[in-house]
Short mmCIF file of C-alpha atoms and ligand atoms in Angstrom, two decimals:
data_model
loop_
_atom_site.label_atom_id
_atom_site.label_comp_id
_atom_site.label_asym_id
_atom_site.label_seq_id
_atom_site.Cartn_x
_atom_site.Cartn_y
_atom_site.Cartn_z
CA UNK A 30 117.07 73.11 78.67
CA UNK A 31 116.70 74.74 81.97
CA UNK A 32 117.13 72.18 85.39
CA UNK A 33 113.86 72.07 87.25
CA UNK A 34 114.51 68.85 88.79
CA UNK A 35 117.62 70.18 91.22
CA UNK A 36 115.42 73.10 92.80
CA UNK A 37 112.50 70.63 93.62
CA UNK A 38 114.90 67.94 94.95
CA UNK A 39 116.06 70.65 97.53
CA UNK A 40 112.95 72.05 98.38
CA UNK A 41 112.15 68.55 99.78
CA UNK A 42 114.18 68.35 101.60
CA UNK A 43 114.88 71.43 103.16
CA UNK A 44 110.77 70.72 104.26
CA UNK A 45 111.57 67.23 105.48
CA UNK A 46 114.63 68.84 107.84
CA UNK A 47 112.38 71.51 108.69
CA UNK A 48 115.60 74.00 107.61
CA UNK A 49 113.82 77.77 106.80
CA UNK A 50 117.45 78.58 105.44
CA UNK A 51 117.66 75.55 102.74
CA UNK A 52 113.69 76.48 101.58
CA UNK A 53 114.76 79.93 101.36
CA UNK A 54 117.37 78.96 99.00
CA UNK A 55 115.75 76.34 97.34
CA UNK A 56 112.49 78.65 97.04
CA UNK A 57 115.18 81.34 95.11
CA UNK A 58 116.37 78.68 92.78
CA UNK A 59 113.61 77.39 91.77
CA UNK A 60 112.07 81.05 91.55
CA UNK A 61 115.29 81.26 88.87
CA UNK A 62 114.42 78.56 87.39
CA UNK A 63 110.47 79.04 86.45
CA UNK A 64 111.59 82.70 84.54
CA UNK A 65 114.79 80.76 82.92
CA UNK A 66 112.45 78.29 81.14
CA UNK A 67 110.00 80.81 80.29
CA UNK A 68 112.94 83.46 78.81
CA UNK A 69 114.18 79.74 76.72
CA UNK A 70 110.71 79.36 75.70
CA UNK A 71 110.36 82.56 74.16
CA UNK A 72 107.82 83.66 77.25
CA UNK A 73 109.91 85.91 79.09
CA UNK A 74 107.69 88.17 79.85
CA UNK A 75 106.06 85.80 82.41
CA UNK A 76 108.61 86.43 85.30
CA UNK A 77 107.92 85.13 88.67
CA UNK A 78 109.37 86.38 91.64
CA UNK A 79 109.30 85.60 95.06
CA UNK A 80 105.79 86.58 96.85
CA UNK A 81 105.52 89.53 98.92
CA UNK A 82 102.03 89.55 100.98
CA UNK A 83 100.18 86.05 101.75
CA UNK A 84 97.61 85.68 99.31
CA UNK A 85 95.25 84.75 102.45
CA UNK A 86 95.12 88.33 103.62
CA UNK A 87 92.22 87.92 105.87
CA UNK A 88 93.34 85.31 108.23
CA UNK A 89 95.97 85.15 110.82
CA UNK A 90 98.64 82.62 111.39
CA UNK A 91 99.61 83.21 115.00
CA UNK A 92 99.69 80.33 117.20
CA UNK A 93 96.77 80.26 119.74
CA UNK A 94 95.81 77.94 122.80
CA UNK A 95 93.75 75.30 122.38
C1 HEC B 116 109.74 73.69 81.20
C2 HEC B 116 109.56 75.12 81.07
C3 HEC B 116 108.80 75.87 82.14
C4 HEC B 116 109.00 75.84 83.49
C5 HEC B 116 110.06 75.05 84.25
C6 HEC B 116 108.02 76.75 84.06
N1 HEC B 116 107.25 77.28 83.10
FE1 HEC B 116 105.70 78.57 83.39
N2 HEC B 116 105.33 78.58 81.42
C7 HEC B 116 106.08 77.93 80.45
C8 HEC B 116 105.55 78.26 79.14
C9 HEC B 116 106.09 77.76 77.80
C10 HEC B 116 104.45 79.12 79.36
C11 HEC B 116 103.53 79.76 78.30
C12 HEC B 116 102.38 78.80 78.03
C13 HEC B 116 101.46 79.36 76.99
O1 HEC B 116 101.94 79.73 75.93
O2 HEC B 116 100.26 79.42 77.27
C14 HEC B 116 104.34 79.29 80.80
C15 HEC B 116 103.38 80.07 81.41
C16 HEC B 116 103.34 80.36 82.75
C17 HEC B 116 102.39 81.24 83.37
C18 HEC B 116 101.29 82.01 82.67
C19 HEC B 116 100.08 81.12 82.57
C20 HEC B 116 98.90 81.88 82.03
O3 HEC B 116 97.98 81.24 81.55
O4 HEC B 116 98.90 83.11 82.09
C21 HEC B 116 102.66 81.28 84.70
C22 HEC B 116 101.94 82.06 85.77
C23 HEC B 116 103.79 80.39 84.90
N3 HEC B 116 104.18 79.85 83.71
C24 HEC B 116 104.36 80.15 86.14
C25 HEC B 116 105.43 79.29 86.34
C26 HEC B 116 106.02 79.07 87.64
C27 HEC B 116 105.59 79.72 88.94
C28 HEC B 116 107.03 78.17 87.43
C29 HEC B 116 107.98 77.60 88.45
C30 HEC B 116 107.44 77.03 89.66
C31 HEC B 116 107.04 77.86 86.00
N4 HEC B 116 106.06 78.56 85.39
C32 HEC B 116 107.93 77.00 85.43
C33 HEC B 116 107.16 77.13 80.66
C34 HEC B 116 107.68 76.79 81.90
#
Protein backbone atom coordinates (compact mmCIF):
# COMPACT_ATOMS: atom_id res chain seq x y z
CA UNK A 1 0.00 0.00 0.00
CA UNK A 2 1.55 3.21 -0.99
CA UNK A 3 1.70 6.24 2.04
CA UNK A 4 -0.41 9.16 0.96
CA UNK A 5 -1.01 10.35 4.34
CA UNK A 6 2.94 11.50 5.06
CA UNK A 7 3.10 13.77 1.78
CA UNK A 8 -0.23 15.59 2.73
CA UNK A 9 0.80 15.96 6.42
CA UNK A 10 3.89 17.95 5.06
CA UNK A 11 2.34 19.86 2.56
CA UNK A 12 0.39 21.46 5.48
CA UNK A 13 2.50 22.42 6.92
CA UNK A 14 5.09 23.62 4.85
CA UNK A 15 1.76 26.14 3.76
CA UNK A 16 1.05 26.98 7.38
CA UNK A 17 5.07 28.07 7.83
CA UNK A 18 4.84 29.68 4.62
CA UNK A 19 8.34 27.51 3.75
CA UNK A 20 8.53 27.40 -0.49
CA UNK A 21 11.43 24.82 0.24
CA UNK A 22 9.25 22.22 2.48
CA UNK A 23 6.14 22.58 -0.37
CA UNK A 24 8.64 21.99 -2.91
CA UNK A 25 9.53 18.85 -1.28
CA UNK A 26 6.40 17.89 -0.06
CA UNK A 27 4.82 18.78 -3.63
CA UNK A 28 7.72 16.01 -5.06
CA UNK A 29 6.63 13.41 -2.63
CA UNK A 30 3.44 13.46 -2.96
CA UNK A 31 3.93 13.81 -6.89
CA UNK A 32 5.81 10.15 -6.06
CA UNK A 33 3.30 9.08 -4.39
CA UNK A 34 0.04 9.64 -6.79
CA UNK A 35 2.17 7.45 -9.80
CA UNK A 36 3.29 4.79 -6.92
CA UNK A 37 -0.39 3.97 -6.18
CA UNK A 38 -1.39 4.07 -9.66
CA UNK A 39 1.84 1.63 -10.87
CA UNK A 40 0.34 -0.78 -7.44
CA UNK A 41 -2.98 -0.46 -8.90
CA UNK A 42 -2.16 -1.78 -12.12
CA UNK A 43 -2.70 2.02 -13.69
CA UNK A 44 0.68 2.98 -14.34
CA UNK A 45 0.24 4.49 -17.19
CA UNK A 46 -1.44 7.47 -15.44
CA UNK A 47 1.84 9.24 -14.28
CA UNK A 48 1.69 12.63 -12.87
CA UNK A 49 4.42 14.88 -12.75
CA UNK A 50 5.06 18.09 -11.49
CA UNK A 51 3.26 21.03 -13.64
CA UNK A 52 5.16 23.06 -15.95
CA UNK A 53 2.99 26.25 -17.22
CA UNK A 54 -0.01 27.63 -14.89
CA UNK A 55 -3.03 26.28 -16.20
CA UNK A 56 -4.42 30.06 -15.92
CA UNK A 57 -2.37 31.21 -18.88
CA UNK A 58 -4.22 34.35 -19.46
CA UNK A 59 -3.87 36.14 -16.25
CA UNK A 60 -1.01 37.60 -14.43
CA UNK A 61 0.07 37.17 -10.90
CA UNK A 62 2.29 40.18 -10.32
CA UNK A 63 1.61 42.21 -7.38
CA UNK A 64 0.01 45.63 -8.21
CA UNK A 65 -0.96 48.83 -6.09
CA UNK A 66 -4.06 49.18 -4.83
C1 LIG B 1 -4.85 5.01 -3.43
C2 LIG B 1 -4.33 4.96 -4.78
C3 LIG B 1 -4.24 6.23 -5.59
C4 LIG B 1 -3.66 7.41 -5.23
C5 LIG B 1 -2.96 7.74 -3.92
C6 LIG B 1 -3.83 8.30 -6.37
N1 LIG B 1 -4.49 7.68 -7.36
FE1 LIG B 1 -5.01 8.51 -9.14
N2 LIG B 1 -5.93 6.81 -9.68
C7 LIG B 1 -5.95 5.63 -8.94
C8 LIG B 1 -6.62 4.60 -9.71
C9 LIG B 1 -6.86 3.17 -9.27
C10 LIG B 1 -7.02 5.20 -10.92
C11 LIG B 1 -7.78 4.55 -12.10
C12 LIG B 1 -9.27 4.72 -11.84
C13 LIG B 1 -10.07 4.08 -12.94
O1 LIG B 1 -9.82 2.92 -13.23
O2 LIG B 1 -10.92 4.78 -13.50
C14 LIG B 1 -6.57 6.59 -10.86
C15 LIG B 1 -6.77 7.51 -11.88
C16 LIG B 1 -6.24 8.77 -11.90
C17 LIG B 1 -6.37 9.70 -13.00
C18 LIG B 1 -7.10 9.44 -14.30
C19 LIG B 1 -8.56 9.78 -14.10
C20 LIG B 1 -9.30 9.70 -15.41
O3 LIG B 1 -10.52 9.59 -15.36
O4 LIG B 1 -8.68 9.76 -16.47
C21 LIG B 1 -5.72 10.83 -12.66
C22 LIG B 1 -5.58 12.10 -13.49
C23 LIG B 1 -5.18 10.62 -11.33
N3 LIG B 1 -5.51 9.36 -10.90
C24 LIG B 1 -4.45 11.56 -10.65
C25 LIG B 1 -3.95 11.37 -9.37
C26 LIG B 1 -3.17 12.36 -8.67
C27 LIG B 1 -2.79 13.73 -9.20
C28 LIG B 1 -2.86 11.80 -7.46
C29 LIG B 1 -2.06 12.41 -6.34
C30 LIG B 1 -2.40 13.72 -5.88
C31 LIG B 1 -3.46 10.46 -7.43
N4 LIG B 1 -4.10 10.25 -8.61
C32 LIG B 1 -3.35 9.61 -6.38
C33 LIG B 1 -5.40 5.44 -7.70
C34 LIG B 1 -4.76 6.41 -6.95
Amino acid sequence: MVQFDQPLVVLQDAIKQKSAVKFAQGYADLTLACSGCHKSAGVGFIAIKKPTSSPFCDQTFEPVAR
